[in-house]
Amino acid sequence: MAPSASGRVRVGINLENMENNKEMRTWLNDFNLTHPLVIAGPCSAETEEQVLKIAHELKNSDVSIFRAGIWKPRTRPGGFEGVGEIGLKWLVKAKKETGLLMGTEVATAAHCKLALEYDIDVLWVGARTTANPFAVQEIADTLAGTDKIVLIKNPVNPDMALWLGGVERLHAAGIKKLGVIHRGFSTYEKTKYRNIPEWQIAIDLQNKFPDLPLIIDPSHITGNREMILEVTQEALNLNYDGMIIETHTDPDNAWSDAAQQVTPDALKQIFKDLRVRKQDDESDEYTQKMKKLRANIDVLDTNLLDLLGKRMKVADEIGQVKKDANVAVLQNTRWNEILGKMILEGEKRGLTEEFVLRMFKAIHQESIGHQEKIVNV
Ligand code: PEP
Ligand code: MN
């Protein structure tokens, strides 16, 4: 037992409480949707007219929750930092006029208090905030026991434990309507994404906590409206429960995140183009086809392991030859030659350069490990 920052005693905080906890998705089921949950609205609330205009264009669509940032965490000072409390009044008005639920980002105890005061339905913790356990704890303590929906974005760095730690803090504070938002991770080098998805982290999280609602944020992953459909589709293929998509009636002139926002019409087109897949199919035809294909995969996987085993045996022999000749294990020129050749060969077989690189790096590491064992005896 350890006292929390607020002095309350918290008991039995552990992730096991969250495994197999069907209660976590009750709020999502309560929407009674036949499609994934949709949260949409501008990156930032700018003016009352802007908020109302966008909300009106989104009502009577697949959108259930309207989003708008009121307090904006900006990387550098001097940018637009959000309209503050007055924006909450606009959200209240938008809800009254459209019936949409309202959502906004909270980062401090003061934000949480105001959001509760204005009865905002959905609160989310931003990526920069999730990276700071003190801030998340402050939010959890302020929201303790709330029946509002609280969503937590992944931290800016690809650290699943930190992300889960955030969920755990909220869960331990008695918040029942929880979910996570996958918004991608920062990288130093430039990629085609604004924040790389690192799908494996979200897949691992989903495997561990299948009942924790998982929402894709393609806007902050891509940073580019042209890629929103593709990334959202990828998430739906992976069984995500919903999406949060930044939507603005005049995206190019938005006060923040202009390049990634779509118009309400473009959003509706995205809904038409998305293919929602069933989680499974019980039909005989499907089961038969899958059985055959999976048997095929099982054979291939065994072959892969056989081949890798054989490859390591050859590596052992090489290790012995290097030991006898007293030559270093790591031979960079040879290694780079292999990589170059394999990338080209991989391309011919429809394998991406990224995959071939990753796979061969792993094989090479294992190979070096084998050789070192031999050389060092
Ligand atoms: C946002 O949703 O507008 C936002 C600031 O997102 P993130 O926390 O993912 O950067
Ligand atoms: Mn944004």
GROMACS .gro file of C-alpha atoms and ligand atoms in nm:
model
  388
    1MET     CA    1   0.000   0.000   0.000
    2ALA     CA    2   0.138   0.337  -0.087
    3PRO     CA    3  -0.011   0.680  -0.032
    4SER     CA    4  -0.083   0.862  -0.357
    5ALA     CA    5   0.028   1.218  -0.426
    6SER     CA    6  -0.305   1.335  -0.291
    7GLY     CA    7  -0.254   1.149   0.034
    8ARG     CA    8  -0.521   0.885  -0.036
    9VAL     CA    9  -0.420   0.525   0.006
   10ARG     CA   10  -0.433   0.320  -0.311
   11VAL     CA   11  -0.470  -0.052  -0.278
   12GLY     CA   12  -0.381  -0.338  -0.508
   13ILE     CA   13  -0.280  -0.143  -0.814
   14ASN     CA   14  -0.176  -0.393  -1.068
   15LEU     CA   15  -0.231  -0.461  -1.430
   16GLU     CA   16  -0.405  -0.788  -1.352
   17ASN     CA   17  -0.711  -0.588  -1.254
   18MET     CA   18  -0.719  -0.473  -1.612
   19GLU     CA   19  -0.670  -0.805  -1.782
   20ASN     CA   20  -0.994  -0.975  -1.876
   21ASN     CA   21  -1.184  -0.677  -1.752
   22LYS     CA   22  -1.484  -0.669  -1.982
   23GLU     CA   23  -1.618  -0.372  -1.791
   24MET     CA   24  -1.361  -0.152  -1.965
   25ARG     CA   25  -1.550  -0.173  -2.292
   26THR     CA   26  -1.906  -0.140  -2.160
   27TRP     CA   27  -1.911   0.230  -2.244
   28LEU     CA   28  -1.815   0.152  -2.602
   29ASN     CA   29  -2.083  -0.114  -2.640
   30ASP     CA   30  -2.336   0.132  -2.500
   31PHE     CA   31  -2.302   0.337  -2.820
   32ASN     CA   32  -2.468   0.042  -2.997
   33LEU     CA   33  -2.284   0.107  -3.320
   34THR     CA   34  -2.266  -0.119  -3.622
   35HIS     CA   35  -1.934   0.042  -3.721
   36PRO     CA   36  -1.623   0.155  -3.531
   37LEU     CA   37  -1.660   0.456  -3.301
   38VAL     CA   38  -1.584   0.789  -3.468
   39ILE     CA   39  -1.453   1.098  -3.292
   40ALA     CA   40  -1.408   1.399  -3.521
   41GLY     CA   41  -1.368   1.774  -3.503
   42PRO     CA   42  -1.097   2.036  -3.531
   43CYS     CA   43  -0.753   2.013  -3.380
   44SER     CA   44  -0.836   2.334  -3.191
   45ALA     CA   45  -1.149   2.526  -3.108
   46GLU     CA   46  -1.080   2.866  -3.271
   47THR     CA   47  -1.403   3.066  -3.259
   48GLU     CA   48  -1.761   2.995  -3.156
   49GLU     CA   49  -1.872   3.010  -3.521
   50GLN     CA   50  -1.602   2.762  -3.628
   51VAL     CA   51  -1.696   2.513  -3.354
   52LEU     CA   52  -2.069   2.532  -3.429
   53LYS     CA   53  -2.023   2.516  -3.806
   54ILE     CA   54  -1.808   2.202  -3.792
   55ALA     CA   55  -2.030   2.034  -3.532
   56HIS     CA   56  -2.339   2.096  -3.746
   57GLU     CA   57  -2.170   1.947  -4.050
   58LEU     CA   58  -2.078   1.637  -3.850
   59LYS     CA   59  -2.416   1.567  -3.691
   60ASN     CA   60  -2.626   1.300  -3.866
   61SER     CA   61  -2.312   1.121  -3.983
   62ASP     CA   62  -2.117   0.828  -3.839
   63VAL     CA   63  -1.959   1.068  -3.588
   64SER     CA   64  -2.059   1.011  -3.224
   65ILE     CA   65  -1.816   1.239  -3.044
   66PHE     CA   66  -1.700   1.588  -3.138
   67ARG     CA   67  -1.340   1.674  -3.055
   68ALA     CA   68  -1.176   2.015  -3.016
   69GLY     CA   69  -0.859   2.112  -2.831
   70ILE     CA   70  -0.909   2.397  -2.585
   71TRP     CA   71  -0.561   2.391  -2.433
   72LYS     CA   72  -0.290   2.310  -2.689
   73PRO     CA   73   0.048   2.178  -2.580
   74ARG     CA   74   0.282   2.335  -2.834
   75THR     CA   75   0.633   2.212  -2.892
   76ARG     CA   76   0.770   2.568  -2.901
   77PRO     CA   77   0.641   2.884  -2.730
   78GLY     CA   78   0.479   3.153  -2.939
   79GLY     CA   79   0.232   2.931  -3.125
   80PHE     CA   80  -0.145   2.928  -3.073
   81GLU     CA   81  -0.197   2.775  -2.729
   82GLY     CA   82  -0.572   2.733  -2.740
   83VAL     CA   83  -0.864   2.958  -2.652
   84GLY     CA   84  -0.898   2.828  -2.294
   85GLU     CA   85  -1.213   2.817  -2.081
   86ILE     CA   86  -1.431   3.014  -2.321
   87GLY     CA   87  -1.402   2.726  -2.567
   88LEU     CA   88  -1.578   2.497  -2.318
   89LYS     CA   89  -1.883   2.723  -2.344
   90TRP     CA   90  -1.880   2.675  -2.721
   91LEU     CA   91  -1.865   2.298  -2.674
   92VAL     CA   92  -2.162   2.308  -2.438
   93LYS     CA   93  -2.353   2.504  -2.703
   94ALA     CA   94  -2.245   2.266  -2.980
   95LYS     CA   95  -2.369   1.971  -2.776
   96LYS     CA   96  -2.704   2.138  -2.714
   97GLU     CA   97  -2.749   2.217  -3.084
   98THR     CA   98  -2.626   1.890  -3.236
   99GLY     CA   99  -2.662   1.621  -2.970
  100LEU     CA  100  -2.302   1.511  -3.030
  101LEU     CA  101  -2.098   1.418  -2.723
  102MET     CA  102  -1.808   1.657  -2.660
  103GLY     CA  103  -1.440   1.573  -2.604
  104THR     CA  104  -1.128   1.774  -2.527
  105GLU     CA  105  -0.769   1.728  -2.408
  106VAL     CA  106  -0.677   1.780  -2.042
  107ALA     CA  107  -0.321   1.817  -1.918
  108THR     CA  108  -0.345   1.963  -1.566
  109ALA     CA  109  -0.567   1.947  -1.259
  110ALA     CA  110  -0.708   2.290  -1.351
  111HIS     CA  111  -0.809   2.165  -1.698
  112CYS     CA  112  -0.977   1.860  -1.544
  113LYS     CA  113  -1.172   2.067  -1.294
  114LEU     CA  114  -1.299   2.301  -1.565
  115ALA     CA  115  -1.387   2.017  -1.803
  116LEU     CA  116  -1.589   1.848  -1.526
  117GLU     CA  117  -1.755   2.176  -1.436
  118TYR     CA  118  -1.871   2.216  -1.797
  119ASP     CA  119  -1.978   1.852  -1.808
  120ILE     CA  120  -1.755   1.760  -2.104
  121ASP     CA  121  -1.825   1.394  -2.190
  122VAL     CA  122  -1.486   1.268  -2.310
  123LEU     CA  123  -1.146   1.377  -2.180
  124TRP     CA  124  -0.822   1.265  -2.331
  125VAL     CA  125  -0.466   1.279  -2.206
  126GLY     CA  126  -0.227   1.402  -2.478
  127ALA     CA  127   0.092   1.229  -2.587
  128ARG     CA  128   0.325   1.478  -2.419
  129THR     CA  129   0.131   1.447  -2.094
  130THR     CA  130   0.130   1.064  -2.095
  131ALA     CA  131   0.509   1.081  -2.104
  132ASN     CA  132   0.503   1.249  -1.759
  133PRO     CA  133   0.383   1.024  -1.473
  134PHE     CA  134   0.347   1.319  -1.231
  135ALA     CA  135   0.107   1.489  -1.469
  136VAL     CA  136  -0.093   1.169  -1.530
  137GLN     CA  137  -0.120   1.108  -1.156
  138GLU     CA  138  -0.243   1.464  -1.104
  139ILE     CA  139  -0.509   1.404  -1.370
  140ALA     CA  140  -0.606   1.067  -1.219
  141ASP     CA  141  -0.638   1.222  -0.872
  142THR     CA  142  -0.850   1.509  -1.002
  143LEU     CA  143  -1.078   1.286  -1.210
  144ALA     CA  144  -1.096   1.006  -0.949
  145GLY     CA  145  -1.424   0.817  -0.969
  146THR     CA  146  -1.557   1.014  -1.264
  147ASP     CA  147  -1.811   0.854  -1.497
  148LYS     CA  148  -1.673   1.050  -1.792
  149ILE     CA  149  -1.495   0.863  -2.071
  150VAL     CA  150  -1.119   0.908  -2.031
  151LEU     CA  151  -0.884   0.819  -2.318
  152ILE     CA  152  -0.509   0.811  -2.296
  153LYS     CA  153  -0.285   0.871  -2.594
  154ASN     CA  154   0.040   0.684  -2.632
  155PRO     CA  155   0.343   0.873  -2.497
  156VAL     CA  156   0.560   1.050  -2.757
  157ASN     CA  157   0.830   0.785  -2.708
  158PRO     CA  158   0.765   0.422  -2.802
  159ASP     CA  159   0.736   0.288  -2.448
  160MET     CA  160   0.445   0.054  -2.386
  161ALA     CA  161   0.507   0.037  -2.011
  162LEU     CA  162   0.474   0.416  -1.982
  163TRP     CA  163   0.152   0.407  -2.184
  164LEU     CA  164   0.011   0.125  -1.971
  165GLY     CA  165   0.130   0.298  -1.656
  166GLY     CA  166  -0.092   0.590  -1.753
  167VAL     CA  167  -0.394   0.363  -1.802
  168GLU     CA  168  -0.316   0.195  -1.472
  169ARG     CA  169  -0.310   0.526  -1.284
  170LEU     CA  170  -0.653   0.618  -1.422
  171HIS     CA  171  -0.790   0.270  -1.359
  172ALA     CA  172  -0.662   0.275  -1.002
  173ALA     CA  173  -0.840   0.609  -0.950
  174GLY     CA  174  -1.170   0.431  -1.008
  175ILE     CA  175  -1.225   0.559  -1.362
  176LYS     CA  176  -1.423   0.287  -1.539
  177LYS     CA  177  -1.478   0.423  -1.891
  178LEU     CA  178  -1.127   0.394  -2.026
  179GLY     CA  179  -0.964   0.363  -2.366
  180VAL     CA  180  -0.635   0.424  -2.544
  181ILE     CA  181  -0.553   0.633  -2.849
  182HIS     CA  182  -0.269   0.528  -3.078
  183ARG     CA  183  -0.122   0.850  -3.225
  184GLY     CA  184   0.226   0.730  -3.322
  185PHE     CA  185   0.576   0.802  -3.190
  186SER     CA  186   0.837   1.074  -3.244
  187THR     CA  187   1.152   1.003  -3.440
  188TYR     CA  188   1.454   1.222  -3.502
  189GLU     CA  189   1.490   1.123  -3.864
  190LYS     CA  190   1.227   1.236  -4.115
  191THR     CA  191   0.992   0.962  -4.234
  192LYS     CA  192   0.676   0.970  -4.441
  193TYR     CA  193   0.486   0.987  -4.112
  194ARG     CA  194   0.471   1.276  -3.869
  195ASN     CA  195   0.480   1.015  -3.591
  196ILE     CA  196   0.566   0.659  -3.688
  197PRO     CA  197   0.293   0.407  -3.602
  198GLU     CA  198   0.508   0.119  -3.465
  199TRP     CA  199   0.203  -0.105  -3.512
  200GLN     CA  200   0.364  -0.382  -3.308
  201ILE     CA  201   0.326  -0.184  -2.986
  202ALA     CA  202  -0.047  -0.144  -3.039
  203ILE     CA  203  -0.079  -0.511  -3.140
  204ASP     CA  204   0.102  -0.622  -2.822
  205LEU     CA  205  -0.119  -0.397  -2.616
  206GLN     CA  206  -0.428  -0.539  -2.780
  207ASN     CA  207  -0.312  -0.895  -2.715
  208LYS     CA  208  -0.252  -0.822  -2.349
  209PHE     CA  209  -0.567  -0.616  -2.292
  210PRO     CA  210  -0.824  -0.721  -2.552
  211ASP     CA  211  -1.099  -0.542  -2.359
  212LEU     CA  212  -0.930  -0.203  -2.352
  213PRO     CA  213  -1.086   0.003  -2.634
  214LEU     CA  214  -0.821   0.097  -2.890
  215ILE     CA  215  -0.867   0.404  -3.108
  216ILE     CA  216  -0.653   0.510  -3.402
  217ASP     CA  217  -0.549   0.875  -3.448
  218PRO     CA  218  -0.442   0.879  -3.814
  219SER     CA  219  -0.422   1.260  -3.811
  220HIS     CA  220  -0.126   1.280  -3.575
  221ILE     CA  221   0.035   0.965  -3.716
  222THR     CA  222   0.039   1.095  -4.072
  223GLY     CA  223   0.048   1.473  -4.036
  224ASN     CA  224  -0.094   1.465  -4.388
  225ARG     CA  225  -0.457   1.445  -4.496
  226GLU     CA  226  -0.372   1.236  -4.803
  227MET     CA  227  -0.267   0.941  -4.586
  228ILE     CA  228  -0.559   0.938  -4.340
  229LEU     CA  229  -0.763   0.673  -4.524
  230GLU     CA  230  -0.470   0.435  -4.567
  231VAL     CA  231  -0.365   0.445  -4.201
  232THR     CA  232  -0.723   0.417  -4.072
  233GLN     CA  233  -0.781   0.115  -4.297
  234GLU     CA  234  -0.466  -0.046  -4.164
  235ALA     CA  235  -0.596   0.002  -3.809
  236LEU     CA  236  -0.936  -0.144  -3.893
  237ASN     CA  237  -0.762  -0.445  -4.045
  238LEU     CA  238  -0.603  -0.486  -3.702
  239ASN     CA  239  -0.943  -0.474  -3.524
  240TYR     CA  240  -0.920  -0.126  -3.376
  241ASP     CA  241  -1.239  -0.011  -3.205
  242GLY     CA  242  -1.254   0.342  -3.333
  243MET     CA  243  -1.088   0.646  -3.485
  244ILE     CA  244  -1.027   1.010  -3.396
  245ILE     CA  245  -0.988   1.224  -3.708
  246GLU     CA  246  -0.918   1.597  -3.713
  247THR     CA  247  -1.184   1.769  -3.921
  248HIS     CA  248  -1.218   2.137  -4.011
  249THR     CA  249  -1.438   2.326  -4.257
  250ASP     CA  250  -1.136   2.530  -4.375
  251PRO     CA  251  -0.838   2.303  -4.303
  252ASP     CA  252  -0.578   2.509  -4.486
  253ASN     CA  253  -0.647   2.805  -4.262
  254ALA     CA  254  -0.672   2.609  -3.937
  255TRP     CA  255  -0.486   2.768  -3.646
  256SER     CA  256  -0.306   2.439  -3.571
  257ASP     CA  257  -0.225   2.118  -3.761
  258ALA     CA  258  -0.353   2.255  -4.094
  259ALA     CA  259  -0.193   1.992  -4.320
  260GLN     CA  260  -0.355   1.695  -4.152
  261GLN     CA  261  -0.716   1.811  -4.114
  262VAL     CA  262  -0.987   1.698  -4.356
  263THR     CA  263  -1.315   1.866  -4.444
  264PRO     CA  264  -1.642   1.712  -4.319
  265ASP     CA  265  -1.713   1.606  -4.680
  266ALA     CA  266  -1.373   1.438  -4.712
  267LEU     CA  267  -1.440   1.263  -4.381
  268LYS     CA  268  -1.772   1.129  -4.510
  269GLN     CA  269  -1.594   1.003  -4.821
  270ILE     CA  270  -1.341   0.827  -4.595
  271PHE     CA  271  -1.633   0.654  -4.418
  272LYS     CA  272  -1.757   0.531  -4.758
  273ASP     CA  273  -1.414   0.408  -4.865
  274LEU     CA  274  -1.325   0.230  -4.540
  275ARG     CA  275  -1.383  -0.141  -4.531
  276VAL     CA  276  -1.493  -0.249  -4.187
  277ARG     CA  277  -1.388  -0.605  -4.127
  278LYS     CA  278  -1.553  -0.854  -3.897
  279GLN     CA  279  -1.341  -0.983  -3.612
  280ASP     CA  280  -1.409  -1.340  -3.718
  281ASP     CA  281  -1.646  -1.543  -3.930
  282GLU     CA  282  -1.808  -1.867  -3.820
  283SER     CA  283  -1.923  -1.978  -4.167
  284ASP     CA  284  -1.805  -2.315  -4.303
  285GLU     CA  285  -1.660  -2.170  -4.619
  286TYR     CA  286  -1.446  -1.925  -4.426
  287THR     CA  287  -1.337  -2.188  -4.173
  288GLN     CA  288  -1.237  -2.434  -4.445
  289LYS     CA  289  -1.039  -2.179  -4.643
  290MET     CA  290  -0.863  -2.052  -4.332
  291LYS     CA  291  -0.781  -2.405  -4.216
  292LYS     CA  292  -0.604  -2.480  -4.542
  293LEU     CA  293  -0.414  -2.153  -4.553
  294ARG     CA  294  -0.312  -2.177  -4.190
  295ALA     CA  295  -0.184  -2.531  -4.240
  296ASN     CA  296   0.021  -2.394  -4.526
  297ILE     CA  297   0.162  -2.117  -4.305
  298ASP     CA  298   0.246  -2.369  -4.031
  299VAL     CA  299   0.450  -2.578  -4.275
  300LEU     CA  300   0.631  -2.272  -4.406
  301ASP     CA  301   0.708  -2.149  -4.053
  302THR     CA  302   0.864  -2.484  -3.967
  303ASN     CA  303   1.068  -2.470  -4.287
  304LEU     CA  304   1.185  -2.122  -4.193
  305LEU     CA  305   1.306  -2.247  -3.855
  306ASP     CA  306   1.478  -2.549  -4.017
  307LEU     CA  307   1.662  -2.320  -4.255
  308LEU     CA  308   1.763  -2.081  -3.980
  309GLY     CA  309   1.891  -2.372  -3.773
  310LYS     CA  310   2.098  -2.489  -4.069
  311ARG     CA  311   2.228  -2.140  -4.126
  312MET     CA  312   2.346  -2.119  -3.764
  313LYS     CA  313   2.529  -2.451  -3.800
  314VAL     CA  314   2.723  -2.304  -4.094
  315ALA     CA  315   2.789  -1.994  -3.882
  316ASP     CA  316   2.933  -2.222  -3.612
  317GLU     CA  317   3.169  -2.373  -3.868
  318ILE     CA  318   3.272  -2.025  -3.981
  319GLY     CA  319   3.334  -1.940  -3.617
  320GLN     CA  320   3.568  -2.238  -3.590
  321VAL     CA  321   3.761  -2.134  -3.904
  322LYS     CA  322   3.789  -1.774  -3.775
  323LYS     CA  323   3.912  -1.901  -3.439
  324ASP     CA  324   4.178  -2.119  -3.600
  325ALA     CA  325   4.296  -1.828  -3.814
  326ASN     CA  326   4.262  -1.582  -3.522
  327VAL     CA  327   4.034  -1.349  -3.726
  328ALA     CA  328   3.774  -1.108  -3.580
  329VAL     CA  329   3.413  -1.231  -3.569
  330LEU     CA  330   3.260  -0.915  -3.717
  331GLN     CA  331   3.343  -0.865  -4.083
  332ASN     CA  332   3.169  -0.541  -4.185
  333THR     CA  333   3.242  -0.547  -4.559
  334ARG     CA  334   3.105  -0.896  -4.599
  335TRP     CA  335   2.801  -0.806  -4.389
  336ASN     CA  336   2.721  -0.497  -4.600
  337GLU     CA  337   2.755  -0.703  -4.917
  338ILE     CA  338   2.504  -0.957  -4.785
  339LEU     CA  339   2.260  -0.682  -4.686
  340GLY     CA  340   2.278  -0.508  -5.026
  341LYS     CA  341   2.223  -0.832  -5.210
  342MET     CA  342   1.940  -0.949  -4.987
  343ILE     CA  343   1.753  -0.617  -5.017
  344LEU     CA  344   1.753  -0.661  -5.397
  345GLU     CA  345   1.656  -1.027  -5.373
  346GLY     CA  346   1.385  -0.940  -5.122
  347GLU     CA  347   1.240  -0.681  -5.357
  348LYS     CA  348   1.202  -0.946  -5.628
  349ARG     CA  349   0.994  -1.147  -5.379
  350GLY     CA  350   0.773  -0.857  -5.274
  351LEU     CA  351   0.950  -0.798  -4.941
  352THR     CA  352   1.007  -0.440  -4.825
  353GLU     CA  353   1.358  -0.311  -4.766
  354GLU     CA  354   1.264  -0.229  -4.406
  355PHE     CA  355   1.159  -0.588  -4.338
  356VAL     CA  356   1.463  -0.744  -4.506
  357LEU     CA  357   1.693  -0.514  -4.309
  358ARG     CA  358   1.525  -0.594  -3.980
  359MET     CA  359   1.517  -0.966  -4.044
  360PHE     CA  360   1.881  -0.988  -4.150
  361LYS     CA  361   1.997  -0.773  -3.860
  362ALA     CA  362   1.830  -1.021  -3.625
  363ILE     CA  363   1.981  -1.320  -3.809
  364HIS     CA  364   2.322  -1.155  -3.810
  365GLN     CA  365   2.306  -1.087  -3.437
  366GLU     CA  366   2.220  -1.450  -3.365
  367SER     CA  367   2.499  -1.560  -3.596
  368ILE     CA  368   2.755  -1.340  -3.420
  369GLY     CA  369   2.634  -1.477  -3.086
  370HIS     CA  370   2.695  -1.832  -3.210
  371GLN     CA  371   3.039  -1.748  -3.343
  372GLU     CA  372   3.142  -1.562  -3.028
  373LYS     CA  373   3.061  -1.869  -2.819
  374ILE     CA  374   3.297  -2.074  -3.035
  375VAL     CA  375   3.575  -1.817  -3.061
  376ASN     CA  376   3.572  -1.751  -2.685
  377VAL     CA  377   3.619  -2.110  -2.568
  378PEP     C1  378  -0.430   1.672  -3.048
  378PEP     O1  379  -0.505   1.573  -3.039
  378PEP     O2  380  -0.460   1.775  -3.108
  378PEP     C2  381  -0.294   1.662  -2.992
  378PEP     C3  382  -0.229   1.766  -2.944
  378PEP     O3  383  -0.248   1.537  -3.001
  378PEP     P1  384  -0.116   1.464  -2.943
  378PEP     O4  385  -0.128   1.468  -2.794
  378PEP     O5  386  -0.133   1.330  -3.001
  378PEP     O6  387   0.003   1.539  -2.998
  379MN      MN  388  -0.379   1.831  -3.350
   0.00000   0.00000   0.00000
